[in-house]
Coordinates of C-alpha atoms and ligand atoms in Angstrom, one line a residue:
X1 CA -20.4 57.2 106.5
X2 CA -18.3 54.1 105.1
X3 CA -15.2 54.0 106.5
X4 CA -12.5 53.2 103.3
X5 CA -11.0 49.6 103.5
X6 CA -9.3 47.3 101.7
X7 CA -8.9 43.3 102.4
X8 CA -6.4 41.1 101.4
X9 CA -5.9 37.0 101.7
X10 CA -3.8 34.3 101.7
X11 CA -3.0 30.6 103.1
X12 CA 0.0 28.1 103.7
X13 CA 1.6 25.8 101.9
X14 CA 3.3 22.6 102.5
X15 CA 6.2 21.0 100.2
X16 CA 5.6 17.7 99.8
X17 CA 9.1 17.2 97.9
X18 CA 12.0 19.2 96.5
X19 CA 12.6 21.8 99.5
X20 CA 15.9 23.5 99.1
X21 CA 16.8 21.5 95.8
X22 CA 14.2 23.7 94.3
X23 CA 17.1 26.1 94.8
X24 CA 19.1 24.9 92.9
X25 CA 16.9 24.1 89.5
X26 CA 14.8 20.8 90.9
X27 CA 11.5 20.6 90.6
X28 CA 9.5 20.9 94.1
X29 CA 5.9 19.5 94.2
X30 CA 4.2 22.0 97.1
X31 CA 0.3 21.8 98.4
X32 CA -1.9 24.4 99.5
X33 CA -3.0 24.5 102.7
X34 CA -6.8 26.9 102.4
X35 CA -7.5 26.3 106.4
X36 CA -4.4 27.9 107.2
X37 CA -4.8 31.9 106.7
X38 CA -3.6 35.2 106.9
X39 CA -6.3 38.3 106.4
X40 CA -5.0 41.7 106.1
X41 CA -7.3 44.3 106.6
X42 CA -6.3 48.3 106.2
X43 CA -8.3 51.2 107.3
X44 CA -7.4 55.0 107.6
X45 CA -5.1 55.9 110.0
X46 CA -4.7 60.0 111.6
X47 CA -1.1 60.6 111.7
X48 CA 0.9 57.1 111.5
X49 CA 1.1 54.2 110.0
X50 CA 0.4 51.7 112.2
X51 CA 0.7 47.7 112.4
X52 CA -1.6 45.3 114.5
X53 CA -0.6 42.0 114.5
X54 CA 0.8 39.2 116.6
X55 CA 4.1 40.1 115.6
X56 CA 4.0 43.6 116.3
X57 CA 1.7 46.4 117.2
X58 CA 2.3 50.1 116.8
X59 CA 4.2 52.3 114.7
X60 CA 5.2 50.8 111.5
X61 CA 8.3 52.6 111.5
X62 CA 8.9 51.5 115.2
X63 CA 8.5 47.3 114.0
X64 CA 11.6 45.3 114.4
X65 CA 13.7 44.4 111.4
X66 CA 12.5 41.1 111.2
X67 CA 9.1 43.1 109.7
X68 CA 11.4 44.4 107.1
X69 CA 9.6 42.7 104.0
X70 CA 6.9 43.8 104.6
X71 CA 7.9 48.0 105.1
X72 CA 9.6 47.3 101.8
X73 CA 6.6 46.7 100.3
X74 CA 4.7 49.8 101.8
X75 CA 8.2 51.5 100.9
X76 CA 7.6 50.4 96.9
X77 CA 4.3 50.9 97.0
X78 CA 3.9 54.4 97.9
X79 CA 7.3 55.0 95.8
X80 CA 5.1 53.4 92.8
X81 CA 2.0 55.4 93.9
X82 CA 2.8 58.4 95.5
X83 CA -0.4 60.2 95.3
X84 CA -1.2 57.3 97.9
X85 CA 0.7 58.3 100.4
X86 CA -1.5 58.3 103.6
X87 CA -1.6 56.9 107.1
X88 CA -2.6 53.6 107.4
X89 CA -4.1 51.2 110.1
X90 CA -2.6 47.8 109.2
X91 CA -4.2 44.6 110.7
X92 CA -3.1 40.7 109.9
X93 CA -4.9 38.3 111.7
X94 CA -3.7 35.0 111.2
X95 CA -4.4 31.6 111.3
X96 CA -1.2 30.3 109.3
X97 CA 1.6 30.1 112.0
X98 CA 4.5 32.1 112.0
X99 CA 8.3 30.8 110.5
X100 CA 6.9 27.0 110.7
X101 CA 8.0 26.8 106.7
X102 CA 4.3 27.0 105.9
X103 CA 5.0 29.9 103.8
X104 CA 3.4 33.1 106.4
X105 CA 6.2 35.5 105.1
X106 CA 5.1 34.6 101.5
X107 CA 1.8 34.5 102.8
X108 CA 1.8 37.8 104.9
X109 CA 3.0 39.6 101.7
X110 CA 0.7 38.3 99.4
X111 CA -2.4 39.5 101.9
X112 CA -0.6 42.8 102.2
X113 CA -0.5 43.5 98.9
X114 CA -4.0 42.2 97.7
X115 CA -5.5 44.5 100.5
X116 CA -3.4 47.9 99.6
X117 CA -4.4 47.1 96.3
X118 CA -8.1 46.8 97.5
X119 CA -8.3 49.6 99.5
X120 CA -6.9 52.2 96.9
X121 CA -9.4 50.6 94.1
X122 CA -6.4 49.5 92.1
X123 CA -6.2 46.4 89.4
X124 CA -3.8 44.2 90.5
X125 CA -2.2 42.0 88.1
X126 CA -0.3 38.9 89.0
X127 CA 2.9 39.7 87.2
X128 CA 2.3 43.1 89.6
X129 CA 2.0 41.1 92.9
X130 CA 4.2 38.4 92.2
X131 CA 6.9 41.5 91.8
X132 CA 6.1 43.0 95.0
X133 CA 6.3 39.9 96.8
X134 CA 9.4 38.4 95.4
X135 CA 11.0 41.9 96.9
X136 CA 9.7 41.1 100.1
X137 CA 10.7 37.7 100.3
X138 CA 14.4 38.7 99.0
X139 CA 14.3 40.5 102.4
X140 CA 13.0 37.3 104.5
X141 CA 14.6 34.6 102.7
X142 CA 18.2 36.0 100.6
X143 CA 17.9 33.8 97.7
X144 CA 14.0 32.3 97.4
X145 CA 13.2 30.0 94.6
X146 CA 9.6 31.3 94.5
X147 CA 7.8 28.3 95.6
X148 CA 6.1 29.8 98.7
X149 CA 4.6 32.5 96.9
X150 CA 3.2 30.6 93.7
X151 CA 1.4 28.5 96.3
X152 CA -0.2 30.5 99.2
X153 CA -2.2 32.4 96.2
X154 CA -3.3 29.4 94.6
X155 CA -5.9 26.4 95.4
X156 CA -3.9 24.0 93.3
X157 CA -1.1 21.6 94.1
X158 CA 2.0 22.7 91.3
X159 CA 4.9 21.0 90.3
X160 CA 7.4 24.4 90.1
X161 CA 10.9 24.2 88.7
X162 CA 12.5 28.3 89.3
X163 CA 12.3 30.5 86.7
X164 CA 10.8 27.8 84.7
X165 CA 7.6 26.3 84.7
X166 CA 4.2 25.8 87.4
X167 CA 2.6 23.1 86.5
X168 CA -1.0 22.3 88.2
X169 CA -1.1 19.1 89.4
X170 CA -4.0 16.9 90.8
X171 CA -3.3 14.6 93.0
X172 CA -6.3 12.2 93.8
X173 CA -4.4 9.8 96.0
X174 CA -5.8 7.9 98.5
X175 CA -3.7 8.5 102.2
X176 CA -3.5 11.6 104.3
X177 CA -0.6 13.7 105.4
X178 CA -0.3 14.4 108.9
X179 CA 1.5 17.9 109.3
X180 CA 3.0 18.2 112.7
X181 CA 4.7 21.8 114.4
X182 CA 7.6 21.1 116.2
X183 CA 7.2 24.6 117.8
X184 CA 10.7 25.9 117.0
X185 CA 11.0 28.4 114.5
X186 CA 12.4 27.6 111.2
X187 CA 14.9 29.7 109.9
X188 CA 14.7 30.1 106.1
X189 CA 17.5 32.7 105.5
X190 CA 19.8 30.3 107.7
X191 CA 18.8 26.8 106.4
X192 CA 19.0 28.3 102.7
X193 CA 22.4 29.7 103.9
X194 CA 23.4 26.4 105.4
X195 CA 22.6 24.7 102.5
X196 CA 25.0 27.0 100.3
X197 CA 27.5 26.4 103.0
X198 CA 27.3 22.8 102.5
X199 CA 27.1 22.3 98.8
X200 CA 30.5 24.9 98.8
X201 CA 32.2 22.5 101.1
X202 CA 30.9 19.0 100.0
X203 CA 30.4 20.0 96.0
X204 CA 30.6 16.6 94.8
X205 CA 28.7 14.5 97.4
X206 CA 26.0 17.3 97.0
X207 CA 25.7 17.4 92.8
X208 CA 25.1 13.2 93.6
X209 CA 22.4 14.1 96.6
X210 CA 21.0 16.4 94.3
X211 CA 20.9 13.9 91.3
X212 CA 19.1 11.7 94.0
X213 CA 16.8 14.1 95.1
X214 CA 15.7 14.6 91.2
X215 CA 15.1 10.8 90.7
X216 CA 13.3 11.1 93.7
X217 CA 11.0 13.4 92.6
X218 CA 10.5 11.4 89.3
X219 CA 9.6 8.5 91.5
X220 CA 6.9 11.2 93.3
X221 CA 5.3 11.6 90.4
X222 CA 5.2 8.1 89.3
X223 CA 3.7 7.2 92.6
X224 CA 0.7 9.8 92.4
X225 CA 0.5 8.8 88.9
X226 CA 0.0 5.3 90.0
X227 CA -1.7 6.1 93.8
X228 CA 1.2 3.8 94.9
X229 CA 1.6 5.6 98.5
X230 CA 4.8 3.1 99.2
X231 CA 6.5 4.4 96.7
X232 CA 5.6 8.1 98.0
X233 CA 6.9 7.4 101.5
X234 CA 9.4 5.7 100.4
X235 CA 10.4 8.9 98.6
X236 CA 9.9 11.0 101.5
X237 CA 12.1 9.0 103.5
X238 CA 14.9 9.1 101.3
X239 CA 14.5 12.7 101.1
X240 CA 14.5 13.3 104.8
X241 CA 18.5 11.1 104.5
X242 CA 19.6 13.8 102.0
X243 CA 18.2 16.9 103.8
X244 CA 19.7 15.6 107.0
X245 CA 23.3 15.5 105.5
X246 CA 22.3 18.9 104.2
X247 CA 22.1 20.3 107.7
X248 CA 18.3 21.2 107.8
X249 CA 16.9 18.9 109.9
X250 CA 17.5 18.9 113.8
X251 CA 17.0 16.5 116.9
X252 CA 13.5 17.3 116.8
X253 CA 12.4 16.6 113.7
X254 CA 14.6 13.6 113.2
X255 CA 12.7 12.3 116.5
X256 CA 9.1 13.3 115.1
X257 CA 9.8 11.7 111.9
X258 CA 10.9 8.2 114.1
X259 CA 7.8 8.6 116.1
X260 CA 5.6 9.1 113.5
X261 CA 7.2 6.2 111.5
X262 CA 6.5 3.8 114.6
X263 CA 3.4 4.5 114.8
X264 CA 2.9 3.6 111.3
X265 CA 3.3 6.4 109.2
X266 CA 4.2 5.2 105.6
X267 CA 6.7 8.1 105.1
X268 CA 8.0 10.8 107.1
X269 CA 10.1 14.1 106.1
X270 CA 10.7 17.6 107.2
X271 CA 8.9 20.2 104.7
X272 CA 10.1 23.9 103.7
X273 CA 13.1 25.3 105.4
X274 CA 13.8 22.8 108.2
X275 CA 16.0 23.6 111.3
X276 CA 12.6 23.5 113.1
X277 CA 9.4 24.7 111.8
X278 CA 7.2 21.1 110.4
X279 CA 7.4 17.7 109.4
X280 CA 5.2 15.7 107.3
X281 CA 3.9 11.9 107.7
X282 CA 2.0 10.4 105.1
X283 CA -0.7 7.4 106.7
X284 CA -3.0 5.1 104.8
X285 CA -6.1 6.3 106.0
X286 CA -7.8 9.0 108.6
X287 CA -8.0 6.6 111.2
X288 CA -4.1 6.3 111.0
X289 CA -3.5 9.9 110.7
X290 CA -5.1 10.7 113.7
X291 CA -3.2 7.6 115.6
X292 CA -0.5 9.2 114.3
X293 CA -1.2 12.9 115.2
X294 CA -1.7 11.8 118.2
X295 CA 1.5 10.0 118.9
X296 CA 3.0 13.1 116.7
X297 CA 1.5 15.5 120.1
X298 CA 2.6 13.3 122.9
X299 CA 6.1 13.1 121.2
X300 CA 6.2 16.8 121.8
X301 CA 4.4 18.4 118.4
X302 CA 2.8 21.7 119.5
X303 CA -0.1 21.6 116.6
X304 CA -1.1 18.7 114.2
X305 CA -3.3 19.2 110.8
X306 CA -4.6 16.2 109.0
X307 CA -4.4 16.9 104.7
X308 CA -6.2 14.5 102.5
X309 CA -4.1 13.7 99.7
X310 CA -7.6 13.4 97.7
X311 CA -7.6 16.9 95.5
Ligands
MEV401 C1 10.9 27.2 101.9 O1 9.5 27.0 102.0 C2 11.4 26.4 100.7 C3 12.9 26.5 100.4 O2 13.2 25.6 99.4 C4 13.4 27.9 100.1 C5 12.8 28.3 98.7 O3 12.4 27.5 97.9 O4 12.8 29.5 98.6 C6 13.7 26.0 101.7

């Protein structure tokens, strides 16, 4: 007898530009990141929902808080579809770390929804998920622009501006990013929260960093338009000045991004939420990017991913 199940996917993401501005009405350009995965798989359970994972295992009811987001969307789901309401068995495997601001809560939520979805033979359009998700990432983030979750369901690069537009966008630049983990885990809800906090207290000095960050961005797109990598981590770097008056970067990143600009790197930046999780370094060519992965680990990285900027 075939056992009933249902599988959902998703992958990562990486902000190139715009992190946190995108808050507040910029444009952020974000990449996907395919290699980088979370699989959610649901099977029948007997008397409990239950959750296997790395975060948690056992009793869904019995998960810490920071699982939240993702009982809410069991919570709407069975409110939505109550002739669904069954035991589960939940499983995420992952490959996409955890709070690195790669986008795993978005990530997490998207797979969790595709695969109830699956497993209960229900169409699932995208206004549909995109509604169940944004619920769940209320509860991880407070106030999310929506970046994350446009991007860990798509294969495409976009150019999103809140409540606005996503606009595909195809790079084809020559260079490669380096993505390094510090190992600390970012905290969205407290770097968004920071940011608020600093903008309330600084208003002027942050409507001209934002003006900045919005030529930046203009001068990002020029430079893919033109494959002028310069120009891009020139960009990059003047981004990582603004977010580090805005409070999200921290000792280690500001001392990845050095490292990985001594060893070459023609642009370095922290991407997503900061205060931990990743930084990005853009090099010239493969060779470069692994010289500077490799200085990226001995400077205390925990994980580095090489991303041609070719797609
Ligand atoms: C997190 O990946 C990106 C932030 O800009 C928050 C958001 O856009 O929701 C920091």
């Amino acid at each position: 007898m075939n056992i009933q199940h249902g599988i959902g996917t998703a992958h990562g993401k990486i902000i190139l530009i715009g992190e946190h501005a995108v808050v507040y009405g910029a444009p952020a350009l974000a990449l996907p990141l395919q290699d980088l995965t979370i699989r959610v798989e649901i099977t029948p359970d007997k008397d409990f929902t239950t959750l296997h994972s790395k975060y948690f295992n056992g009793k869904l009811h019995e998960a810490p808080s920071d699982l939240d987001n993702l009982k809410a969307i069991l919570h709407h789901f069975m409110n939505d579809h109550p002739e669904f309401s069954k035991p589960l068995c939940i499983t995420i495997d992952n490959t996409l770390p955890s709070e690195r601001g790669m986008g795993s809560s978005a990530a997490v939520a998207t797979a969790l929804v595709r695969a109830l979805f699956d497993y209960f033979a229900l169409p699932l359009s995208e206004e549909e998920l995109d509604e169940y998700v944004d619920i769940a990432e209320k509860i991880a983030h407070g106030n999310p622009s929506g970046v994350d979750a446009l991007i860990v369901k798509n294969d495409m690069p976009f150019l999103f501006k809140k409540n606005t537009y996503a606009k595909k966008i195809t790079l084809h630049m020559p260079g490669y990013l380096v993505i390094a983990d510090t190992g600390q885990v970012g905290q969205t809800r407290g770097a968004v929260a920071g940011v608020a906090e600093y903008r309330k207290e600084n208003i002027q000095k942050f409507e001209k960093e934002f003006e900045e960050i919005l030529a930046l961005i203009e001068h990002t797109l020029s430079a893919i338009n033109e494959k002028d990598l310069e120009a891009l981590g020139m960009a990059m770097n003047e981004t990582q000045d603004i977010l580090r008056n805005w409070t999200v970067s921290n000792e280690k990143l500001d001392e990845l991004t050095s490292a990985a600009l001594k060893a070459g790197a023609i642009g370095a930046k922290l991407t997503g939420s900061g205060r931990g999780g990743c930084m990005i370094a853009l090099a010239s060519n493969f060779e470069k990017a692994e010289e500077i992965a490799h200085t990226l680990e001995q400077s205390g990285a925990v994980s580095t991913w090489i991303h041609s900027l070719n797609r």
